[in-house]
Coordinates of C-alpha atoms in Angstrom, one line a residue:
Chain P
M847 CA 40.5 -20.6 26.9
V848 CA 40.1 -17.1 29.5
L849 CA 43.2 -16.2 27.6
T850 CA 41.9 -16.7 24.2
L851 CA 39.0 -14.4 25.0
A852 CA 41.0 -11.6 26.1
A853 CA 43.2 -12.1 23.3
L854 CA 40.4 -11.9 20.8
P855 CA 39.8 -8.0 20.9
L856 CA 43.0 -7.3 19.6
L857 CA 43.6 -9.9 17.3
C858 CA 40.0 -9.7 15.5
G859 CA 40.9 -6.0 14.3
G860 CA 43.8 -6.9 12.1
S861 CA 42.1 -10.4 10.8
A862 CA 38.5 -9.0 10.1
S863 CA 40.8 -7.0 7.3
G864 CA 41.8 -10.1 5.8
E865 CA 45.7 -9.9 7.1
E866 CA 47.5 -13.3 6.1
R867 CA 49.7 -14.4 9.3
F868 CA 50.2 -17.5 7.2
P869 CA 50.8 -17.2 3.8
P870 CA 48.8 -20.2 1.7
P871 CA 51.1 -22.8 0.8
D872 CA 52.3 -23.2 -3.4
F873 CA 51.6 -26.9 -3.6
T874 CA 53.9 -29.1 -5.5
Y875 CA 51.7 -31.9 -6.6
H876 CA 48.5 -31.0 -4.6
K877 CA 45.8 -29.3 -6.1
M878 CA 44.0 -26.4 -4.3
P879 CA 40.1 -27.1 -4.3
E880 CA 37.5 -24.5 -4.9
T881 CA 35.3 -23.0 -2.0
P882 CA 32.2 -25.3 -3.0
V883 CA 29.3 -22.2 -3.9
P884 CA 26.2 -24.4 -4.3
P885 CA 23.9 -22.0 -6.8
P886 CA 20.4 -20.6 -5.8
P887 CA 17.3 -22.5 -7.4
S888 CA 16.9 -21.7 -10.9
P889 CA 15.3 -18.4 -11.6
L890 CA 12.9 -19.9 -13.9
W891 CA 10.8 -20.8 -10.7
E892 CA 10.1 -17.1 -10.5
Y893 CA 8.8 -17.0 -13.7
A894 CA 6.6 -20.1 -13.2
D895 CA 5.6 -18.8 -10.3
T896 CA 4.5 -15.5 -12.1
A897 CA 2.8 -17.6 -14.9
A898 CA 0.7 -19.5 -11.8
L899 CA -0.2 -16.2 -10.7
L900 CA -1.6 -15.1 -14.0
A901 CA -3.1 -18.6 -14.6
A902 CA -4.7 -18.8 -10.6
L903 CA -6.6 -15.8 -11.2
A904 CA -7.7 -16.0 -14.5
L905 CA -9.3 -19.5 -13.4
A906 CA -10.8 -18.0 -9.9
T907 CA -12.2 -15.3 -11.8
Y908 CA -13.8 -18.0 -14.7
L909 CA -14.8 -20.2 -11.6
A910 CA -16.8 -17.1 -9.2
L911 CA -18.1 -14.8 -12.0
G912 CA -18.5 -17.3 -15.1
R913 CA -19.2 -21.0 -13.8
R914 CA -20.4 -19.5 -10.2
S915 CA -18.9 -22.8 -9.1
R916 CA -18.1 -23.0 -5.4
N917 CA -16.7 -26.3 -5.5
G918 CA -14.6 -25.4 -8.6
L919 CA -13.5 -22.5 -6.0
L920 CA -12.3 -24.7 -3.4
I921 CA -10.0 -27.2 -5.5
L922 CA -8.4 -24.2 -7.2
A923 CA -7.8 -23.2 -3.6
A924 CA -6.3 -26.2 -2.3
V925 CA -4.0 -26.6 -5.4
S926 CA -2.9 -23.0 -4.6
L927 CA -2.2 -23.8 -1.4
L928 CA -0.3 -26.4 -2.6
W929 CA 1.4 -25.0 -4.8
F930 CA 1.8 -21.3 -3.5
G931 CA 2.1 -22.6 0.1
F932 CA 3.5 -26.2 0.3
R933 CA 5.6 -26.1 -2.5
R934 CA 7.0 -22.4 -3.2
E935 CA 6.7 -22.5 1.0
G936 CA 4.9 -19.1 1.1
C937 CA 7.5 -16.7 -0.6
V938 CA 6.7 -14.7 -1.8
C939 CA 3.6 -13.5 -1.6
S940 CA 1.4 -10.5 -2.5
I941 CA 1.1 -9.9 0.8
G942 CA 4.6 -9.4 1.5
A943 CA 5.2 -7.8 -1.2
I944 CA 3.3 -4.3 -0.1
Q945 CA 6.7 -3.7 2.0
D946 CA 9.0 -4.0 -0.8
V947 CA 7.5 -1.6 -2.8
A948 CA 7.2 0.9 0.0
E949 CA 10.7 0.5 0.5
A950 CA 11.6 0.6 -2.9
V951 CA 9.4 3.9 -3.1
F952 CA 11.5 5.5 -0.6
N953 CA 15.0 4.3 -1.1
A954 CA 16.1 4.6 -4.7
H955 CA 19.3 2.1 -4.1
R956 CA 16.7 -0.9 -3.2
A957 CA 16.4 -3.1 -6.0
V958 CA 13.5 -5.2 -6.1
P959 CA 13.0 -8.6 -8.1
G960 CA 10.7 -8.3 -10.7
T961 CA 8.3 -11.5 -9.5
V962 CA 7.9 -9.5 -6.5
I963 CA 6.7 -6.3 -8.6
V964 CA 4.1 -8.6 -10.7
F965 CA 2.6 -10.1 -7.4
F966 CA 2.1 -6.9 -5.6
T967 CA 0.3 -5.2 -9.2
L968 CA -1.2 -8.2 -10.8
P969 CA -3.8 -9.0 -8.1
I970 CA -5.0 -5.2 -7.2
V971 CA -5.6 -5.1 -11.3
F972 CA -7.7 -8.1 -11.0
A973 CA -9.5 -6.6 -8.3
L974 CA -10.3 -3.3 -9.9
F975 CA -12.3 -5.7 -12.7
F976 CA -13.7 -8.8 -10.9
G977 CA -13.3 -8.0 -7.2
R978 CA -11.6 -10.0 -4.4
V979 CA -10.7 -13.1 -6.7
F980 CA -7.1 -13.4 -5.8
C981 CA -8.9 -13.8 -1.8
A982 CA -11.2 -16.6 -3.3
A983 CA -8.7 -19.3 -4.2
V984 CA -5.2 -17.9 -5.2
C985 CA -3.9 -16.4 -2.0
P986 CA -2.6 -19.5 -0.1
L987 CA -2.8 -17.6 3.3
G988 CA -6.6 -17.3 2.4
A989 CA -6.6 -21.0 0.8
I990 CA -5.6 -22.7 3.7
Q991 CA -8.3 -20.5 6.2
E992 CA -11.1 -20.7 3.6
L993 CA -10.8 -24.9 4.4
A994 CA -10.2 -24.3 7.7
A995 CA -14.0 -22.4 8.2
I996 CA -15.8 -25.3 8.6
R997 CA -18.2 -24.3 11.2
P998 CA -18.1 -20.3 10.6
Q999 CA -20.4 -18.6 12.4
R1000 CA -21.5 -14.7 12.1
I1001 CA -19.9 -12.2 14.3
P1002 CA -22.0 -8.4 15.4
L1003 CA -21.7 -6.1 12.8
W1004 CA -20.3 -3.4 15.1
L1005 CA -17.1 -6.1 16.1
E1006 CA -17.0 -6.7 12.0
H1007 CA -16.7 -2.7 11.6
T1008 CA -14.1 -2.1 14.6
L1009 CA -12.0 -5.3 13.3
G1010 CA -12.2 -4.2 9.8
I1011 CA -10.3 -0.9 10.5
V1012 CA -6.8 -3.1 12.3
P1013 CA -5.8 -3.8 8.6
W1014 CA -5.3 -0.4 8.0
V1015 CA -3.0 0.3 10.8
Y1016 CA -1.7 -2.9 10.5
L1017 CA -0.6 -1.6 6.5
G1018 CA 0.5 1.7 8.1
V1019 CA 2.6 0.3 10.8
A1020 CA 3.9 -2.3 7.8
V1021 CA 4.5 0.6 5.7
L1022 CA 6.5 2.5 8.3
Y1023 CA 8.7 0.4 8.8
A1024 CA 9.6 -1.0 5.6
A1025 CA 10.0 2.1 4.0
G1026 CA 12.5 3.2 6.3
G1027 CA 14.3 -0.5 6.1
T1028 CA 13.9 -1.2 9.9
A1029 CA 12.1 -4.4 9.4
Y1030 CA 9.3 -6.5 7.4
V1031 CA 6.7 -7.0 9.8
I1032 CA 4.1 -9.0 7.8
C1033 CA 6.6 -11.7 7.3
E1034 CA 8.1 -11.4 10.4
Y1035 CA 4.4 -11.9 11.8
D1036 CA 3.2 -14.2 9.2
P1037 CA 1.2 -16.8 11.0
F1038 CA 0.8 -19.5 8.4
V1039 CA 4.6 -19.6 6.9
A1040 CA 5.8 -21.8 9.2
F1041 CA 2.9 -24.5 8.3
F1042 CA 4.0 -24.2 4.6
R1043 CA 7.8 -25.1 5.6
R1044 CA 6.8 -27.5 8.0
S1045 CA 9.1 -25.8 10.6
G1046 CA 9.6 -22.1 12.4
A1047 CA 9.9 -20.5 15.6
A1048 CA 7.4 -22.1 18.1
S1049 CA 5.8 -18.3 18.5
M1050 CA 5.2 -18.5 14.7
L1051 CA 3.7 -21.8 15.0
I1052 CA 1.4 -21.1 18.2
F1053 CA 0.2 -17.4 16.5
G1054 CA -0.5 -19.6 13.2
A1055 CA -2.4 -22.6 15.0
C1056 CA -4.3 -20.3 17.2
L1057 CA -5.5 -18.2 13.7
L1058 CA -7.0 -21.6 12.1
V1059 CA -8.4 -23.0 15.4
I1060 CA -10.7 -19.8 15.6
G1061 CA -10.7 -19.5 11.6
I1062 CA -13.5 -23.0 12.3
F1063 CA -15.3 -20.6 13.8
I1064 CA -14.6 -17.4 12.7
G1065 CA -14.0 -17.6 9.1
R1066 CA -10.6 -16.0 7.8
P1067 CA -9.5 -14.2 10.8
Y1068 CA -6.6 -13.3 9.2
C1069 CA -7.8 -11.6 6.0
R1070 CA -10.6 -10.0 7.8
F1071 CA -9.0 -8.6 10.4
L1072 CA -5.0 -8.6 9.7
C1073 CA -4.4 -8.7 6.3
P1074 CA -3.2 -5.6 5.0
Y1075 CA -3.5 -6.5 1.2
G1076 CA -6.8 -7.5 1.6
A1077 CA -8.0 -3.9 2.4
I1078 CA -6.3 -2.9 -0.6
L1079 CA -7.8 -5.2 -2.9
G1080 CA -11.4 -4.3 -0.7
L1081 CA -10.8 -0.8 -1.5
A1082 CA -10.1 -1.8 -5.4
S1083 CA -13.0 -4.1 -5.5
K1084 CA -15.4 -1.5 -4.6
L1085 CA -14.8 0.0 -8.1
A1086 CA -15.2 -3.6 -9.7
R1087 CA -17.3 -3.5 -13.0
W1088 CA -18.0 -7.4 -13.1
H1089 CA -18.2 -8.1 -9.1
V1090 CA -19.7 -11.0 -7.9
R1091 CA -23.2 -11.7 -7.3
I1092 CA -25.2 -13.4 -5.0
P1093 CA -28.3 -14.6 -8.0
P1094 CA -27.0 -15.2 -11.6
T1095 CA -29.2 -12.8 -12.8
N1096 CA -32.2 -11.1 -10.4
C1097 CA -32.4 -10.6 -7.0
I1098 CA -36.0 -11.3 -5.6
R1099 CA -35.3 -10.5 -2.2
C1100 CA -36.5 -14.0 -1.0
R1101 CA -34.1 -13.1 2.1
L1102 CA -33.0 -16.3 1.8
C1103 CA -29.3 -15.8 1.1
E1104 CA -29.4 -13.3 4.4
E1105 CA -27.2 -15.4 6.6
A1106 CA -25.3 -17.4 4.1
C1107 CA -22.4 -15.1 4.6
P1108 CA -20.2 -15.9 7.3
Y1109 CA -18.1 -13.0 6.4
G1110 CA -20.9 -10.7 7.4
A1111 CA -20.6 -9.4 3.4
I1112 CA -24.1 -9.9 2.5
V1113 CA -25.5 -6.0 2.6
S1114 CA -29.7 -6.1 2.9
P1115 CA -31.3 -3.3 1.1
P1116 CA -31.7 -0.7 3.4
A1117 CA -35.2 0.4 4.5
P1118 CA -36.9 3.8 3.3
L1119 CA -36.2 6.5 5.9
A1120 CA -38.8 8.9 7.0
P1121 CA -37.9 12.6 5.8
A1122 CA -37.4 13.8 9.6
E1123 CA -34.5 11.1 9.8
R1124 CA -33.8 11.6 6.5
R1125 CA -32.3 15.1 7.7
K1126 CA -31.0 13.5 10.8
A1127 CA -28.9 11.4 8.9
R1128 CA -27.5 13.8 6.7
R1129 CA -26.6 15.9 9.8
R1130 CA -24.8 13.4 11.3
L1131 CA -22.9 12.7 7.9
A1132 CA -21.8 15.9 7.9
L1133 CA -21.1 16.2 11.2
F1134 CA -18.9 13.3 11.0
L1135 CA -17.3 14.2 7.4
A1136 CA -16.5 18.0 9.3
A1137 CA -14.8 15.5 12.1
V1138 CA -12.6 13.3 10.2
P1139 CA -9.5 16.6 9.9
V1140 CA -10.0 16.3 13.8
W1141 CA -9.6 12.9 13.7
I1142 CA -6.4 13.3 11.4
A1143 CA -4.8 15.9 13.6
L1144 CA -5.2 14.0 16.5
G1145 CA -3.9 11.2 14.9
A1146 CA -0.9 13.1 14.2
V1147 CA -0.3 14.1 17.8
V1148 CA -0.4 11.2 19.2
G1149 CA 1.6 8.9 16.5
R1150 CA 4.4 11.8 16.6
M1151 CA 4.4 11.2 20.7
T1152 CA 4.9 7.4 20.2
H1153 CA 7.9 7.8 17.7
A1154 CA 10.6 7.2 20.2
T1155 CA 8.5 3.9 21.1
L1156 CA 8.2 3.0 17.3
A1157 CA 11.6 3.6 16.9
R1158 CA 13.1 1.3 19.1
M1159 CA 12.9 -1.6 16.6
D1160 CA 15.5 0.3 14.5
Y1161 CA 18.6 -1.7 14.5
Q1162 CA 21.0 2.1 15.1
V1163 CA 18.7 3.3 17.5
R1164 CA 18.9 0.0 19.5
L1165 CA 22.8 0.1 19.1
A1166 CA 23.1 3.8 20.3
G1167 CA 20.6 2.6 23.3
W1168 CA 23.5 -0.2 24.2
L1169 CA 26.4 1.7 23.9
A1170 CA 25.4 4.8 25.7
A1171 CA 24.4 2.4 28.5
E1172 CA 27.3 -0.2 28.0
K1173 CA 27.4 -0.6 31.9
D1174 CA 23.6 -1.5 32.2
I1175 CA 23.2 -3.8 29.9
D1176 CA 21.9 -7.6 31.7
P1177 CA 24.6 -9.8 31.0
N1178 CA 22.2 -12.2 29.5
D1179 CA 21.0 -10.2 26.7
K1180 CA 23.0 -12.1 24.5
L1181 CA 21.9 -9.7 21.4
A1182 CA 23.0 -6.5 23.0
L1183 CA 26.1 -7.7 24.0
D1184 CA 27.0 -9.2 20.8
A1185 CA 26.0 -6.4 19.1
V1186 CA 28.0 -3.8 21.3
R1187 CA 31.0 -6.6 20.3
A1188 CA 30.3 -6.3 16.6
F1189 CA 30.2 -2.2 16.9
R1190 CA 33.8 -2.6 18.7
N1191 CA 35.0 -5.2 15.6
T1192 CA 33.9 -1.7 12.8
G1193 CA 36.1 0.5 14.4
Q1194 CA 33.5 3.4 13.7
S1195 CA 33.5 5.7 16.9
P1196 CA 30.6 5.8 18.8
A1197 CA 29.9 9.2 17.9
E1198 CA 28.9 7.8 14.5
V1199 CA 26.2 5.8 15.9
F1200 CA 24.9 8.2 17.9
S1201 CA 24.5 10.7 15.1
A1202 CA 23.0 8.0 12.8
A1203 CA 20.8 7.3 15.3
A1204 CA 19.4 10.8 16.1
A1205 CA 18.6 11.1 12.6
R1206 CA 17.0 7.7 12.6
L1207 CA 14.6 9.0 14.9
E1208 CA 14.1 12.4 12.9
T1209 CA 12.9 10.5 10.4
F1210 CA 10.6 8.2 12.7
R1211 CA 9.5 11.8 14.2
T1212 CA 8.3 12.4 10.8
G1213 CA 7.1 9.1 10.3
A1214 CA 5.0 8.3 13.2
T1215 CA 3.3 11.9 13.1
L1216 CA 2.0 10.7 9.3
L1217 CA 1.6 7.3 10.6
G1218 CA -1.0 9.0 13.5
A1219 CA -2.7 11.1 10.9
W1220 CA -3.1 7.6 8.3
I1221 CA -4.9 6.1 11.4
G1222 CA -7.2 9.3 12.3
L1223 CA -8.5 9.5 8.3
V1224 CA -9.1 5.3 8.7
V1225 CA -11.2 6.1 11.9
G1226 CA -13.0 9.2 10.5
L1227 CA -13.6 7.6 7.0
K1228 CA -14.9 4.4 8.8
L1229 CA -16.7 6.4 11.2
T1230 CA -18.1 8.6 8.3
Q1231 CA -19.1 5.6 5.8
L1232 CA -21.1 4.3 8.7
C1233 CA -23.4 7.3 8.0
T1234 CA -23.7 6.6 4.4
R1235 CA -26.1 4.7 2.8
T1236 CA -26.7 3.1 -0.7
P1237 CA -29.8 3.0 -2.1
R1238 CA -30.2 -0.3 -3.4
D1239 CA -33.4 -3.1 -3.9
D1240 CA -31.6 -5.9 -4.3
Y1241 CA -29.1 -8.3 -1.5
H1242 CA -25.5 -7.4 -2.9
P1243 CA -22.0 -8.5 -1.7
D1244 CA -19.8 -5.6 0.0
P1245 CA -17.6 -5.7 -2.1
R1246 CA -14.9 -4.6 0.3
R1247 CA -15.5 -7.3 2.8
C1248 CA -16.8 -10.2 -0.1
V1249 CA -13.9 -12.3 -0.5
A1250 CA -15.5 -14.4 -3.7
C1251 CA -15.8 -17.6 -2.0
G1252 CA -19.0 -18.3 -3.9
R1253 CA -20.7 -20.3 -0.5
C1254 CA -23.9 -17.4 -1.0
F1255 CA -24.4 -19.2 -4.4
W1256 CA -26.6 -22.3 -3.2
Y1257 CA -28.6 -20.0 -1.2
C1258 CA -30.5 -18.2 -3.6
P1259 CA -33.3 -19.7 -5.4
E1260 CA -32.6 -18.4 -9.2
E1261 CA -29.6 -19.7 -8.9
Q1262 CA -31.0 -23.2 -8.0
V1263 CA -33.2 -22.6 -11.2
R1264 CA -30.1 -22.0 -13.2
R1265 CA -28.9 -25.6 -11.9
G1266 CA -31.5 -27.6 -12.7
W1267 CA -32.5 -28.4 -9.1
I1268 CA -36.0 -26.8 -8.9
Q1269 CA -38.8 -26.1 -11.4
S1270 CA -39.3 -22.4 -9.9
V1271 CA -38.5 -20.3 -7.2
E1272 CA -41.8 -20.4 -5.6
A1273 CA -40.6 -23.8 -4.8
V1274 CA -38.0 -23.5 -2.1
L1275 CA -39.7 -19.9 -0.5
P1276 CA -40.9 -20.6 2.8
Q1277 CA -44.4 -21.1 3.6
G1278 CA -46.4 -18.1 3.6
T1279 CA -44.0 -15.6 1.8
P1280 CA -46.1 -13.9 -0.4
V1281 CA -43.9 -13.9 -4.0
P1282 CA -42.1 -10.9 -4.3
L1283 CA -43.7 -9.0 -7.4
N1284 CA -40.8 -8.4 -9.6
T1285 CA -40.4 -12.1 -9.8
V1286 CA -42.7 -13.0 -12.0
A1287 CA -41.8 -10.0 -14.5
R1288 CA -38.0 -10.2 -14.3
R1289 CA -37.7 -13.7 -14.5
D1290 CA -39.9 -13.7 -18.2
S1291 CA -37.6 -11.3 -19.6
P1292 CA -35.5 -11.9 -22.6
G1293 CA -32.5 -14.1 -22.4
E1294 CA -33.3 -15.5 -19.3
K1295 CA -32.8 -19.6 -18.9
T1296 CA -35.7 -21.5 -17.3
Chain Q
M848 CA -22.0 -0.3 -18.1
A849 CA -25.1 1.4 -18.1
S850 CA -28.3 -0.5 -17.4
P851 CA -31.0 -0.8 -20.3
G852 CA -33.0 2.3 -20.8
K853 CA -31.6 4.5 -17.6
G854 CA -28.7 5.7 -19.4
V855 CA -25.2 6.3 -17.5
S856 CA -25.6 7.2 -14.0
R857 CA -24.0 9.8 -12.1
R858 CA -22.8 7.1 -9.8
E859 CA -21.3 4.6 -12.3
I860 CA -19.3 7.5 -14.6
L861 CA -17.8 8.1 -11.2
R862 CA -16.9 4.6 -10.4
D863 CA -15.6 4.3 -14.2
G864 CA -13.6 7.1 -13.8
L865 CA -11.9 5.8 -10.2
Q866 CA -11.4 2.6 -11.8
M867 CA -9.0 4.1 -14.8
A868 CA -7.7 6.4 -12.3
A869 CA -6.5 3.4 -9.9
L870 CA -5.6 1.6 -12.8
V871 CA -3.2 4.2 -14.1
G872 CA -1.9 4.3 -10.4
A873 CA -1.3 0.9 -10.0
G874 CA -0.1 0.5 -13.8
G875 CA 2.0 3.5 -13.2
L876 CA 3.7 2.1 -9.8
G877 CA 4.7 -1.0 -11.1
G878 CA 6.2 0.3 -14.5
Y879 CA 7.8 2.7 -12.2
L880 CA 9.2 -0.3 -9.9
L881 CA 9.8 -2.2 -12.9
G882 CA 11.7 0.7 -14.4
N883 CA 13.8 1.7 -11.9
H884 CA 14.2 -0.9 -8.9
G885 CA 13.3 -4.5 -11.0
Q886 CA 15.6 -6.7 -11.8
G887 CA 15.1 -10.2 -13.5
D888 CA 17.0 -12.1 -10.6
D889 CA 15.8 -12.6 -7.1
M890 CA 17.0 -11.0 -4.2
L891 CA 18.9 -13.7 -2.0
W892 CA 20.1 -13.3 1.8
Q893 CA 24.3 -13.7 2.2
I894 CA 26.2 -12.6 5.2
D895 CA 28.9 -10.1 4.8
P896 CA 31.6 -11.9 6.1
Y897 CA 33.8 -8.8 7.1
K898 CA 30.8 -7.7 9.8
C899 CA 30.1 -11.3 10.9
I900 CA 31.5 -11.9 14.5
A901 CA 30.2 -15.7 14.2
C902 CA 27.9 -15.0 17.5
G903 CA 25.6 -18.3 16.5
N904 CA 22.6 -17.3 16.2
C905 CA 22.8 -18.3 12.8
G906 CA 22.6 -22.0 14.1
T907 CA 19.7 -21.4 16.4
H908 CA 17.5 -18.6 14.5
C909 CA 17.0 -20.1 11.0
V910 CA 13.4 -20.9 10.5
L911 CA 15.2 -24.3 9.2
Q912 CA 15.8 -27.0 11.5
D913 CA 19.0 -27.8 10.2
S914 CA 20.6 -23.9 9.4
A915 CA 21.0 -23.0 5.4
V916 CA 24.1 -21.0 7.2
K917 CA 27.1 -23.0 6.9
C918 CA 31.0 -22.4 7.6
V919 CA 33.0 -22.5 4.2
N920 CA 37.0 -23.1 4.1
D921 CA 38.0 -20.0 1.7
F922 CA 40.7 -22.1 0.7
S923 CA 42.4 -19.1 -1.2
M924 CA 43.2 -17.9 2.1
C925 CA 44.0 -20.9 4.3
G926 CA 47.4 -21.3 5.6
Y927 CA 46.6 -25.4 5.9
C928 CA 48.3 -25.1 9.4
D929 CA 49.1 -28.5 11.1
L930 CA 47.9 -26.5 14.4
C931 CA 45.2 -25.1 12.8
T932 CA 42.9 -23.2 15.3
G933 CA 39.7 -23.4 13.8
Y934 CA 39.9 -27.0 13.9
F935 CA 41.6 -27.4 17.4
P936 CA 40.7 -25.6 21.0
P937 CA 42.7 -22.1 20.7
E938 CA 44.8 -22.3 22.9
P939 CA 47.9 -21.4 22.4
A940 CA 49.6 -22.8 25.7
A941 CA 48.3 -26.3 25.3
L942 CA 47.6 -26.9 21.4
N943 CA 48.5 -30.3 20.6
T944 CA 47.0 -32.3 17.6
A945 CA 45.6 -35.1 19.7
A946 CA 42.5 -36.7 18.5
E947 CA 40.1 -35.8 21.5
N948 CA 41.2 -31.9 20.7
Q949 CA 39.0 -31.1 18.0
L950 CA 36.8 -27.9 18.5
C951 CA 33.8 -28.2 16.3
P952 CA 31.1 -29.7 17.9
T953 CA 30.1 -32.0 15.9
G954 CA 33.3 -32.9 14.2
A955 CA 32.1 -31.4 11.1
I956 CA 35.5 -30.4 10.0
V957 CA 37.5 -32.7 7.8
R958 CA 41.5 -32.7 8.4
R959 CA 43.5 -34.3 5.7
A960 CA 47.1 -34.2 5.2
V961 CA 48.0 -33.1 1.8
E962 CA 51.8 -32.4 1.4
E963 CA 54.0 -32.1 3.8
P964 CA 53.8 -30.5 6.4
Y965 CA 50.2 -29.3 5.3
Y966 CA 46.7 -30.3 5.9
E967 CA 43.8 -29.5 4.1
Y968 CA 40.6 -28.7 6.5
T969 CA 37.1 -29.2 4.3
I970 CA 33.7 -28.6 6.0
D971 CA 30.9 -31.6 5.8
E972 CA 28.1 -29.5 5.5
D973 CA 25.7 -31.7 6.7
L974 CA 27.3 -31.8 10.0
C975 CA 28.3 -28.5 10.5
I976 CA 25.7 -26.7 12.6
A977 CA 27.0 -22.7 12.2
C978 CA 27.8 -22.5 15.6
G979 CA 30.8 -20.5 14.7
K980 CA 33.6 -21.9 16.8
C981 CA 35.6 -22.7 14.2
V982 CA 35.1 -19.0 12.6
V983 CA 36.1 -17.4 15.8
G984 CA 39.5 -19.7 16.4
C985 CA 40.4 -19.2 12.7
A986 CA 40.0 -15.6 13.2
A987 CA 42.0 -15.5 16.3
F988 CA 45.0 -17.0 15.8
G989 CA 45.1 -17.6 11.7
N990 CA 43.8 -16.3 8.3
A991 CA 40.4 -15.8 8.7
S992 CA 39.8 -18.0 6.2
L993 CA 36.9 -20.1 7.8
Y994 CA 33.9 -18.2 7.8
L995 CA 30.2 -18.1 7.5
Q996 CA 27.9 -17.9 4.4
V997 CA 24.7 -18.8 3.7
R998 CA 24.3 -21.7 1.5
H999 CA 21.7 -21.5 -1.4
D1000 CA 21.1 -25.0 -1.7
R1001 CA 19.6 -25.1 1.4
C1002 CA 18.1 -21.8 2.2
V1003 CA 14.4 -21.4 1.6
N1004 CA 15.1 -17.7 1.0
C1005 CA 12.3 -16.1 3.9
H1006 CA 10.9 -12.3 2.3
Q1007 CA 12.2 -11.8 6.3
C1008 CA 15.0 -13.8 7.2
S1009 CA 14.7 -15.1 10.8
I1010 CA 18.6 -15.0 11.1
A1011 CA 18.6 -11.0 9.5
I1012 CA 16.4 -10.1 12.4
A1013 CA 18.8 -11.7 15.3
C1014 CA 22.1 -10.8 13.6
P1015 CA 23.4 -8.4 16.5
S1016 CA 26.1 -7.0 13.8
Q1017 CA 23.8 -6.1 10.7
A1018 CA 25.9 -8.6 8.8
F1019 CA 22.7 -9.9 7.0
V1020 CA 22.6 -8.7 3.5
R1021 CA 20.4 -9.3 0.3
V1022 CA 22.5 -9.6 -2.5
P1023 CA 21.6 -10.5 -6.6
G1024 CA 21.0 -13.8 -7.2
S1025 CA 23.8 -13.1 -10.2
Q1026 CA 26.3 -12.9 -7.1
P1027 CA 24.8 -15.4 -4.6
Y1028 CA 27.9 -15.3 -2.0
L1029 CA 30.0 -12.8 -0.3
L1030 CA 33.3 -14.6 -0.8
K1031 CA 36.1 -12.7 1.1
Q1032 CA 38.2 -12.8 -1.7
R1033 CA 36.0 -10.9 -4.0
I1034 CA 34.7 -8.3 -1.7
R1035 CA 37.9 -7.6 0.5
P1036 CA 38.0 -4.5 1.5
K1037 CA 40.6 -1.8 -0.1

């Protein structure tokens, strides 16, 4: 065996180029078989997926906005989980499609299946009109967490806002690595795909299980604090014309829904500010707005400094590192040893790898600077956004965080009246609560069901 | 949608404008991608046999318990040797065809006499674990007709293939669904 290994490098070069040491025989009787090539699954499945996505989005929109049925949404979520998750095994998904889109935008030669493009675009278009109905009951990752959220607790608002930055950072990192063709990190760290396939690396299963256990008490941890696609959809939902509402008609400000949302999406009407406070708030807003460029510059500088660390994920850069210090490779590092061996097999000179790695490093210098600037922008805008107040007089879901799960519907006495569970809203208002003034007037308005 | 009696507020005009812009943007991006990058069939993972060094990671890093990568014998390249170094341990000094001398740890290579003096080697894919031992053996002393390929009846086509991450030679590439295999006789360099 030792002899074999010693002879291997000498012989590999010749055999790799397809040289035939033993010419294939010409048989008299025997018929040479074809090398079996089992075909991939029919592309019809792709079209079925696209049709299923469109149907599920339309149904989710109807259930959330038309029927206002939480049960319907839960059933649809379970069906989506079974189909997109367990039947189609989690690929392709809209979250991962971000990376294909990013790579295609930066790489002219990257072909993208039409299904992937539809999966990326369609939920955004729906969000622009109806909010995050995709998250409500179509996305299998959202569905599995929605079904796991048995005892969801609210978390402090400051934590909600802080962790809410993470998806944007994750989006930036994912785009950076996908655009350069280095890796698809969203897929690499997909928490639930191992469940969908009933098989996968231990780390994947543990990460997914941890998120599910946390998800029992803190609803949808992946959707809220990691999912980059959710962040995009949230932004699109901000422009939605027909976003899901808490009351079916008008808010009577009974405050019964105040605690209903485990995802911290319900916003109370802000109390009016005194003129002095208003001036102070305005000054604060101006200050934070002015600080945004500072955040961007700071992020860019820090990002630029980390480019070498970020580039370490790139294959060319790693290979160059291994070749440069071949003697220092840990004998247990199988990947490094194999990579060096594979490199020898190609017959390239190390200089080619070094120049390719230097070019990659240069690309990463630009990429890391942009990523840093992006993170700075996100932080700056988040702080600015915290200084703004939208004057409203009703309780409404913040479209960025609302996933249209429908939990709040039943809390609303107007909804209970609509469903015929109670005769009038006064029946459920807490004892001693003054009936809000606008109730009577609004409920008598034409077109109202009683 | 204007609220009755109030006309259209500035906020609503701004929102509608932004919404239209976002719609045009999303539609434009989707259309651009479909036009310039889009293709009807799916992209699938495959191994470039000229890059592969048969390190054995395919057998251990696939998300499937039983890896979707299997060894294939490219019959049109195979020498049909009696002393096959893919089938027997490639030790030239002590090479013989005794039954205990199989190289494959799972006995997945089926050896069958076809015509004097030739033997045909077929792979029992249910037994193959993609360890690559036969691939290395065949490449060392034979025609390199044994090599690893992703079997698309088994592959679940992960968006990011786990083996591709662990591949030391960057042999994992995305291929269009219309040409799902990279057989050596089809892609022979030069």
